[in-house]
PDB file of C-alpha atoms in Angstrom:
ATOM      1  CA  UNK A   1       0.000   0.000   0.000  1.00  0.00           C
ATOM      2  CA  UNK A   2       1.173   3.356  -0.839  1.00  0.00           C
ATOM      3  CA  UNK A   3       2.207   5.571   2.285  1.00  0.00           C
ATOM      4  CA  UNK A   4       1.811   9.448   2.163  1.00  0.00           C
ATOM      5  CA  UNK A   5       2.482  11.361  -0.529  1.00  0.00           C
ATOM      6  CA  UNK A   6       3.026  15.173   0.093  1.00  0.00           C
ATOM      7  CA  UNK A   7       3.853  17.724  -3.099  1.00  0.00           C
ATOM      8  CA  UNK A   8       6.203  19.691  -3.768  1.00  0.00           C
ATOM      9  CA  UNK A   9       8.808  17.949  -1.224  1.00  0.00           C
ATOM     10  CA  UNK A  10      10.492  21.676  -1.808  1.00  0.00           C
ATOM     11  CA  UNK A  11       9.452  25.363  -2.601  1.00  0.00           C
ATOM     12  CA  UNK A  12      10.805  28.814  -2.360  1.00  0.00           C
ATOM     13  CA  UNK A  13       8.696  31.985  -2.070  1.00  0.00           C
ATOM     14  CA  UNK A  14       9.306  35.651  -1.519  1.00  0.00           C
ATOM     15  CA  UNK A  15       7.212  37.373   1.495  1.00  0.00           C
ATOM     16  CA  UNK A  16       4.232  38.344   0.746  1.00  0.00           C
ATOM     17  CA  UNK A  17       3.466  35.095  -2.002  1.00  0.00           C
ATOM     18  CA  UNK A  18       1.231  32.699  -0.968  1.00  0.00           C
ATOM     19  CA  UNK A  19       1.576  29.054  -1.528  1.00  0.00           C
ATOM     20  CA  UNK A  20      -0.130  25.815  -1.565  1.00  0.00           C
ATOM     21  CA  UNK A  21       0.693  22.531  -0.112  1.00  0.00           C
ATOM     22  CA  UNK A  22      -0.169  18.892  -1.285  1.00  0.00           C
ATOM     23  CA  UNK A  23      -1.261  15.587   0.625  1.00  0.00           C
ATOM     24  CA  UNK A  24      -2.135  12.464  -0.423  1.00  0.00           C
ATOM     25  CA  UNK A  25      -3.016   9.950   2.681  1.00  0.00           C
ATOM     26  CA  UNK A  26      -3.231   6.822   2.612  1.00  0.00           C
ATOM     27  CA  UNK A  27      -5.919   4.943   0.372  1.00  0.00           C
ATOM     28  CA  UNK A  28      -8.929   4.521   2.497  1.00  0.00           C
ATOM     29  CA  UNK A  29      -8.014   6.764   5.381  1.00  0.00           C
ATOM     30  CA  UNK A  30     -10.517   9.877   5.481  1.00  0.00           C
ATOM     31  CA  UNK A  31      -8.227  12.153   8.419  1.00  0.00           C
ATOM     32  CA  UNK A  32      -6.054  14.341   6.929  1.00  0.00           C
ATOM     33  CA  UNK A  33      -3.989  16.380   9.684  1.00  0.00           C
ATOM     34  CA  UNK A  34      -1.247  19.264   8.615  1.00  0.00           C
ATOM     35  CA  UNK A  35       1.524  19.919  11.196  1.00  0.00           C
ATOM     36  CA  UNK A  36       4.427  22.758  10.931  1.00  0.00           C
ATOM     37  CA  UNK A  37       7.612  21.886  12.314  1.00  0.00           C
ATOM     38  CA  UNK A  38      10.622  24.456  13.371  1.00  0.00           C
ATOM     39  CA  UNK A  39      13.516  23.939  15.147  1.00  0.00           C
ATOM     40  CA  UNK A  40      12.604  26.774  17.587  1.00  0.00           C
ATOM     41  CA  UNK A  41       8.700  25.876  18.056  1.00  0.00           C
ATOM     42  CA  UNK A  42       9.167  22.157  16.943  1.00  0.00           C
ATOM     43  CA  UNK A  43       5.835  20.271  15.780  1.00  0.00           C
ATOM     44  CA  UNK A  44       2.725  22.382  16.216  1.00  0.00           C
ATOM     45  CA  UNK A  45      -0.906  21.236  15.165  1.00  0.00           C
ATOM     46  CA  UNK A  46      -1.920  23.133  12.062  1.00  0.00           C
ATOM     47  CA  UNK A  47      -5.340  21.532  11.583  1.00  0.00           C
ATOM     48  CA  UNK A  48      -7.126  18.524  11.007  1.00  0.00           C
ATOM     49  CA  UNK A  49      -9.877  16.989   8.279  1.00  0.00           C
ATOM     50  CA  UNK A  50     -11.975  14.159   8.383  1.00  0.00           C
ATOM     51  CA  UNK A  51     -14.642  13.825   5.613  1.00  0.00           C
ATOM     52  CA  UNK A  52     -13.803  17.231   3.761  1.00  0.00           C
ATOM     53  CA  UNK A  53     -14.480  19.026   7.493  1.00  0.00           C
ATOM     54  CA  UNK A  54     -12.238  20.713   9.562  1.00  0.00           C
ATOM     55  CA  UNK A  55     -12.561  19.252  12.542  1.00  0.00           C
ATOM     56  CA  UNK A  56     -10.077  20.615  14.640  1.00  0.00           C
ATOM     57  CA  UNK A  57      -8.018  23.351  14.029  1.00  0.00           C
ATOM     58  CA  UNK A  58      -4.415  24.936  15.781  1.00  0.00           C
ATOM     59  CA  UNK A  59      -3.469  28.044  17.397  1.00  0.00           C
ATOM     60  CA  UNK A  60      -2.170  29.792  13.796  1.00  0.00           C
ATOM     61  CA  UNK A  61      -3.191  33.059  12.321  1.00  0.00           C
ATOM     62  CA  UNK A  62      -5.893  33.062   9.552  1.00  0.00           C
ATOM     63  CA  UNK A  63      -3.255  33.164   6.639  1.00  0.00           C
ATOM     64  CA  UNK A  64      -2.864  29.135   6.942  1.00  0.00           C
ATOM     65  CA  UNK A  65      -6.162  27.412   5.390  1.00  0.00           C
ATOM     66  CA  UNK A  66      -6.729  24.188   4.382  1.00  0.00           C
ATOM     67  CA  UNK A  67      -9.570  22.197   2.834  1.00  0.00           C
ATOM     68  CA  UNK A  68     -10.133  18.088   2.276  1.00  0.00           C
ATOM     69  CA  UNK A  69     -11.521  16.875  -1.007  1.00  0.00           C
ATOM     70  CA  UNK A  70     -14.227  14.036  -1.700  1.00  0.00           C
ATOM     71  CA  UNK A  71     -11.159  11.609  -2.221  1.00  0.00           C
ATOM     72  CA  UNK A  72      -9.699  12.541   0.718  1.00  0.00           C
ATOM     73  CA  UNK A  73      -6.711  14.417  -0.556  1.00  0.00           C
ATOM     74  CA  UNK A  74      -5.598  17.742   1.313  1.00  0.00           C
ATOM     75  CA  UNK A  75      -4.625  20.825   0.702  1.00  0.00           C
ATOM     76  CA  UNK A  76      -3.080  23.444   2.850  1.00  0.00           C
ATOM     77  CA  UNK A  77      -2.381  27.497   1.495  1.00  0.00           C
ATOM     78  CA  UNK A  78      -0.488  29.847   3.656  1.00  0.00           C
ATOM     79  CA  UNK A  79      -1.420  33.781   2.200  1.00  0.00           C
ATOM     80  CA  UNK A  80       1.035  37.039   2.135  1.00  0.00           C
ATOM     81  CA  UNK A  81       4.274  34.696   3.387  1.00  0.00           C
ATOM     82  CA  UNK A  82       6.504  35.636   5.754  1.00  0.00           C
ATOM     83  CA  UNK A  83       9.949  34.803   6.876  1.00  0.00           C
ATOM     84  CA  UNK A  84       8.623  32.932   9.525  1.00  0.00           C
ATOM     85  CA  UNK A  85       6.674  30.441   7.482  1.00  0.00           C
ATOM     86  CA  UNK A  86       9.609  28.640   6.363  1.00  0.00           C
ATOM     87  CA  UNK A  87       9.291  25.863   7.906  1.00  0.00           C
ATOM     88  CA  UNK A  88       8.931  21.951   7.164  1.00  0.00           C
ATOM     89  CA  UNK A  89       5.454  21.203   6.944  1.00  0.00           C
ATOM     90  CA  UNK A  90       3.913  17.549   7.624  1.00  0.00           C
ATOM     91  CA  UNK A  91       1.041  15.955   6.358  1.00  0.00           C
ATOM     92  CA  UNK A  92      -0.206  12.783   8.385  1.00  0.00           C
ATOM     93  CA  UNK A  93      -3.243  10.247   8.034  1.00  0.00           C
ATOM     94  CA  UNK A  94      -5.053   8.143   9.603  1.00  0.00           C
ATOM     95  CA  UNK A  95      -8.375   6.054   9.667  1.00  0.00           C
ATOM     96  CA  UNK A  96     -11.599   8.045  10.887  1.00  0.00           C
ATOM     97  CA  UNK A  97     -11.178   7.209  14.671  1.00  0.00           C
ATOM     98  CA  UNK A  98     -13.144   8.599  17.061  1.00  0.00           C
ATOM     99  CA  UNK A  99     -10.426  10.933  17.407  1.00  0.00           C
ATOM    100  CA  UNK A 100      -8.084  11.209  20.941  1.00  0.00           C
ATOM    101  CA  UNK A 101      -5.212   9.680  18.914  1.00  0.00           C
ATOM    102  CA  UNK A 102      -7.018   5.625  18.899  1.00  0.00           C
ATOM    103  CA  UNK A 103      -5.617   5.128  15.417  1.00  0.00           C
ATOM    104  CA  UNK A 104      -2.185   5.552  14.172  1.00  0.00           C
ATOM    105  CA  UNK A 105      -1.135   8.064  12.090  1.00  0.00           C
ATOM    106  CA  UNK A 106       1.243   7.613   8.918  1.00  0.00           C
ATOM    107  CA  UNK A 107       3.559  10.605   8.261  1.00  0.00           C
ATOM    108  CA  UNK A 108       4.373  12.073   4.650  1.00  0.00           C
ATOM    109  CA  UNK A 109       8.054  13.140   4.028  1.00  0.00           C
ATOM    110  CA  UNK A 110       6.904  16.477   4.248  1.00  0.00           C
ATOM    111  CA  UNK A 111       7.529  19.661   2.232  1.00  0.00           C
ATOM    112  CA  UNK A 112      10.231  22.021   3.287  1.00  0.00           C
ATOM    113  CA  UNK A 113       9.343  25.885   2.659  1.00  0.00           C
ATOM    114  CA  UNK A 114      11.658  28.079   2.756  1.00  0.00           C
ATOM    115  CA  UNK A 115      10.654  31.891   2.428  1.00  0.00           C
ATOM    116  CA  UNK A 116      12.849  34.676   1.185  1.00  0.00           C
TER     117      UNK A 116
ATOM    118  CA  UNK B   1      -3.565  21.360  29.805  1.00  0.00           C
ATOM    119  CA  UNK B   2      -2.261  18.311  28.140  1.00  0.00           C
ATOM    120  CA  UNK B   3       1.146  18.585  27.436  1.00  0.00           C
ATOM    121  CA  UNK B   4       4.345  16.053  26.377  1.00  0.00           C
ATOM    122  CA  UNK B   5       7.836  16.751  28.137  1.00  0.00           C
ATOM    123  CA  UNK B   6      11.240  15.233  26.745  1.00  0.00           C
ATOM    124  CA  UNK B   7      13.792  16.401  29.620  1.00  0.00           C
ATOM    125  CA  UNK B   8      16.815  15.431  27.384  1.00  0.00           C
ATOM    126  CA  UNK B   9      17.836  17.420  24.091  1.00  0.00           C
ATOM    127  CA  UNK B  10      20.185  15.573  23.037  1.00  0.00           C
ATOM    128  CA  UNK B  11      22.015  12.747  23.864  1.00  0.00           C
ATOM    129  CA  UNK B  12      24.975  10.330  22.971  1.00  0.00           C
ATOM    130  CA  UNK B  13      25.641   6.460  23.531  1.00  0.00           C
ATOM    131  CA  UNK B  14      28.293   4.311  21.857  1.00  0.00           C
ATOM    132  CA  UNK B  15      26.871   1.939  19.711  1.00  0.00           C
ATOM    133  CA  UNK B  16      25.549  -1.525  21.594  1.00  0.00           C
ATOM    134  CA  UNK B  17      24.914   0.328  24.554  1.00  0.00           C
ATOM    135  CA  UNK B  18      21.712   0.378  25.876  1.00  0.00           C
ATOM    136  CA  UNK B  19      19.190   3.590  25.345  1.00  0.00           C
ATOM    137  CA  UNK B  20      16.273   4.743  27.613  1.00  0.00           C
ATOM    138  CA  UNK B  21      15.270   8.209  26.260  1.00  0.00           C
ATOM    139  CA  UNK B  22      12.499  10.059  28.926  1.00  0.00           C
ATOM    140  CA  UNK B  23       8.818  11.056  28.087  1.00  0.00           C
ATOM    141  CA  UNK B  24       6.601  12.706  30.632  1.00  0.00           C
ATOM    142  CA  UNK B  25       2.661  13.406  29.847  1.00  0.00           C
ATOM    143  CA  UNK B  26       0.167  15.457  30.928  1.00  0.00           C
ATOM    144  CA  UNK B  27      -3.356  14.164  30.785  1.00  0.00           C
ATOM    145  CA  UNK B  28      -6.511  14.087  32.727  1.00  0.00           C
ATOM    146  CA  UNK B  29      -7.608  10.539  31.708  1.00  0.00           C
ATOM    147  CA  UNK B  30      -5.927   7.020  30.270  1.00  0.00           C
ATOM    148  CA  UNK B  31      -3.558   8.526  27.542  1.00  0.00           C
ATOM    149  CA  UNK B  32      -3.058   7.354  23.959  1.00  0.00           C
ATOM    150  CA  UNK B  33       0.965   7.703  24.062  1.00  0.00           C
ATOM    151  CA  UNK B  34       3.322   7.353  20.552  1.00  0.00           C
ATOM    152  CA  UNK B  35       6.772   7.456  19.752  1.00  0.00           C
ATOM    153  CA  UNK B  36       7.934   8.409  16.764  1.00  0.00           C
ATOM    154  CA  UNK B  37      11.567   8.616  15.106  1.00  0.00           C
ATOM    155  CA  UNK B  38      12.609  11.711  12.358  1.00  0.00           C
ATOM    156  CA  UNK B  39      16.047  10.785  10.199  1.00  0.00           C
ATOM    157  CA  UNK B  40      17.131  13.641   8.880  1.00  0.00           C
ATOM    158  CA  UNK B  41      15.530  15.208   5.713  1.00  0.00           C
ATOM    159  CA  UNK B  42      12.553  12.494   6.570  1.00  0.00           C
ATOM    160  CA  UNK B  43       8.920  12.607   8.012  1.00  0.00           C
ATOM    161  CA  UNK B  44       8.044  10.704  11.339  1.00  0.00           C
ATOM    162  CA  UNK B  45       7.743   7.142  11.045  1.00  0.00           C
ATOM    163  CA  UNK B  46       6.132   5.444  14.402  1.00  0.00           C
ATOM    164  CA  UNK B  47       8.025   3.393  16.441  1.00  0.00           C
ATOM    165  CA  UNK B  48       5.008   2.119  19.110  1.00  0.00           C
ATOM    166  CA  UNK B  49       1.792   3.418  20.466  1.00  0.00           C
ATOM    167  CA  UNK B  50      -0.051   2.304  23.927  1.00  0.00           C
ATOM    168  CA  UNK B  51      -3.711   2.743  23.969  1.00  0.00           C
ATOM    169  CA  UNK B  52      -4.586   0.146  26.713  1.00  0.00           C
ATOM    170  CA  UNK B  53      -3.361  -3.098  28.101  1.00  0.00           C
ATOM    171  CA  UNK B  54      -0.021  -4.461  29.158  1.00  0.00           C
ATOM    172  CA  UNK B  55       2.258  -1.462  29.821  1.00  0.00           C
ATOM    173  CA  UNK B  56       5.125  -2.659  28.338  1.00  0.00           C
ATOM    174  CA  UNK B  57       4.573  -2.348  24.685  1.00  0.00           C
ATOM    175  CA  UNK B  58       7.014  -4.008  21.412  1.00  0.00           C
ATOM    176  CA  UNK B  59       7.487  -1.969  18.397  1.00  0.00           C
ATOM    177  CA  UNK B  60       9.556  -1.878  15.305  1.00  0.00           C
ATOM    178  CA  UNK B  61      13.163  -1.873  15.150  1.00  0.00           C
ATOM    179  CA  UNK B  62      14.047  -3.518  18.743  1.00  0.00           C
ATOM    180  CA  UNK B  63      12.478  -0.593  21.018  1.00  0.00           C
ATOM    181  CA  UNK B  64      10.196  -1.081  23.604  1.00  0.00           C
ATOM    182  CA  UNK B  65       7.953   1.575  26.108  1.00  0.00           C
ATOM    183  CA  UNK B  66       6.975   1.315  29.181  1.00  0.00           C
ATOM    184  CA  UNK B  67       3.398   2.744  30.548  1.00  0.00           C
ATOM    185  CA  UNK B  68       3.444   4.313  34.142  1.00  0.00           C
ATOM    186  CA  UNK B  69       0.835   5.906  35.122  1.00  0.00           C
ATOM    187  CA  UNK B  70       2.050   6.476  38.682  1.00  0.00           C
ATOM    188  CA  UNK B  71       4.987   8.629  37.007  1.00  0.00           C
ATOM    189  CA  UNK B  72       3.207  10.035  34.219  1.00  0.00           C
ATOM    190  CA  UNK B  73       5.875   8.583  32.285  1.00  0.00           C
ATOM    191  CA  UNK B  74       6.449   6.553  28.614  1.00  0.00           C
ATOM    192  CA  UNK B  75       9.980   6.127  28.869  1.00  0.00           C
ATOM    193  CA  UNK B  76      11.577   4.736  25.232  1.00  0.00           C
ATOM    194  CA  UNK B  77      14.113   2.307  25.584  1.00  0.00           C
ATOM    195  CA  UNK B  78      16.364  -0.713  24.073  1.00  0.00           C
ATOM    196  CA  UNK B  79      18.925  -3.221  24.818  1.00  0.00           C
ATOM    197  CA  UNK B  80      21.505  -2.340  22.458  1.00  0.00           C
ATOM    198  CA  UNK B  81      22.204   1.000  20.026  1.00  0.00           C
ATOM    199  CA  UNK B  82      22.932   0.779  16.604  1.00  0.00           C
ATOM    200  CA  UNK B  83      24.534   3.187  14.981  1.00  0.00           C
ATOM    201  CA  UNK B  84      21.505   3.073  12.311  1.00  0.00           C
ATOM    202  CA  UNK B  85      19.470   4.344  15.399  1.00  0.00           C
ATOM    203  CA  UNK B  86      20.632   7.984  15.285  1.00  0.00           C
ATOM    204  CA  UNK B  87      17.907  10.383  14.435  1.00  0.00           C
ATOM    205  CA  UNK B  88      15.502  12.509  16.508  1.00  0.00           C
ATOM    206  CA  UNK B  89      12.701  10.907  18.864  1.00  0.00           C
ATOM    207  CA  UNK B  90       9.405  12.265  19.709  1.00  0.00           C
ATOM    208  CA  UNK B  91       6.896  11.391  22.411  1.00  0.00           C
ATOM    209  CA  UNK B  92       3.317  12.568  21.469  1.00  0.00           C
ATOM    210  CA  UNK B  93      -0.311  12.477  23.205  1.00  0.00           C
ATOM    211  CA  UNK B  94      -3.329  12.392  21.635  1.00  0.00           C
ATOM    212  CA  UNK B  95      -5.410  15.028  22.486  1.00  0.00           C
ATOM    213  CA  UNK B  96      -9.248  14.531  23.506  1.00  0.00           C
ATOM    214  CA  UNK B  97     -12.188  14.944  21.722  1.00  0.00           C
ATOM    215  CA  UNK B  98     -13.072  14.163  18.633  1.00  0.00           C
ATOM    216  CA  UNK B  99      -9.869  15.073  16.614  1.00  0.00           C
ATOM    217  CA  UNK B 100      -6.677  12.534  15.413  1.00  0.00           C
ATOM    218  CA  UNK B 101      -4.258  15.983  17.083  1.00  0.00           C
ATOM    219  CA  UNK B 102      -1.369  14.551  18.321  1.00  0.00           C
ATOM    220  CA  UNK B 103       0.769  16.885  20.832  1.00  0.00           C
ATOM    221  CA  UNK B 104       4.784  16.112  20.585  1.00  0.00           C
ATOM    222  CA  UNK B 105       7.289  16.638  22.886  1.00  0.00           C
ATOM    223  CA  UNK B 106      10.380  19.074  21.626  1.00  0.00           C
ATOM    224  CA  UNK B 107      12.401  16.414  20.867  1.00  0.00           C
ATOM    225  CA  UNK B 108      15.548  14.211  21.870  1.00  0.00           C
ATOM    226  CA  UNK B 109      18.543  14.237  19.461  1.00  0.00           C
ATOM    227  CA  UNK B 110      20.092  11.130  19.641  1.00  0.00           C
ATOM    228  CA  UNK B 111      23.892  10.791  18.624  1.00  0.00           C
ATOM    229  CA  UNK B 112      25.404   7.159  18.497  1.00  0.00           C
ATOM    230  CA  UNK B 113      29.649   6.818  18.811  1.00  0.00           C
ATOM    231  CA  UNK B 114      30.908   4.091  17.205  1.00  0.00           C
TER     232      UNK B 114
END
């Protein structure tokens, strides 16, 4: 079975571009979550979809959206860039669940973003 | 709040010596506890999970974890170090409700001497 795929693995933008991010999870899993990981605020909960709704959602500004599509696939945009954006961003999925972490998660290889 | 804590940053063991890397939680109920391991350049790949049961849980690659609730604790750990073993750890908790939101520790950068 094919694991997570997540497109472009790399990308550079100037502030102020905006940019979209690519996940594919696993076939048959319907929870999509995004994570953005620095090396000063390491892996922080961007947001999560199950059935093309956002059911949960972190503590970033209104610039990062996402949406889920009917066959599950994610994407995630980030608006008007800035340098602190650059950061590698991680797609995982996962079986419905009733959520609280009961299934496992697979990780994508993530896409690094680097913003200049 | 819940909350994962990973005391050590970083550390170093020569290879085939053993490896117990610390993970303290903070959770109001039975916790859903993961480790996961990062190689550079790479995405998480999960090394064990405890949802219930025996408290000493098997998982790939020769690491085990131990469950204690009386310590709030999930301590990663195994026999013998290869140098194939260096890359970062994380300790995560899933977080209640009705969401798959895992919250990870910072991190413990592990560094094997031959």
């Amino acid at each position: 079975k094919a694991g997570v795929t997540q497109t472009p693995r790399y990308l550079i933008k100037t502030r102020g571009q905006q940019v979209t991010l690519s996940c594919s999870p696993i076939s048959g899993h319907r929870s999509v979550s995004w994570y953005q990981q620095t090396p000063g605020q390491g892996l922080q909960f961007l947001f999560e979809y199950f059935s093309e709704t956002q059911r949960n959602k972190g503590n970033f500004p209104g610039r990062f959206s996402g949406r889920q599509f009917s066959n599950s696939r994610s994407e995630m945009n980030v608006s008007t860039l800035e340098l602190g954006d650059s950061a590698l961003y991680l797609c995982a999925s996962s079986l419905a669940g009733r959520g609280g972490g009961d299934y496992e998660q697979y990780f994508g290889p993530g896409t690094r973003l680097t913003v200049t | 709040a819940q909350s994962v804590t990973q005391p050590d940053i970083h550390i170093t063991v020569s290879e085939g010596a053993s490896l117990e890397l610390r993970c303290n939680y903070s959770y109001g109920a039975t916790p859903y506890l993961f480790w996961y391991v990062q190689s550079p350049g790479q995405g998480l790949q999960l090394l064990l999970k405890y949802f219930s049961g025996d408290t000493l849980v098997q998982g790939i690659k020769g690491f085990e974890a131990e469950f204690k609730r009386s310590q709030s604790s999930f301590n990663l750990r195994k026999p013998s170090v290869h140098w194939s073993d260096a890359a970062e750890y994380f300790c995560a908790v899933g977080a209640r409700g009705a969401t798959n939101k895992l919250i990870f520790g910072t991190g413990t950068l592990l560094a094997v001497q031959p």
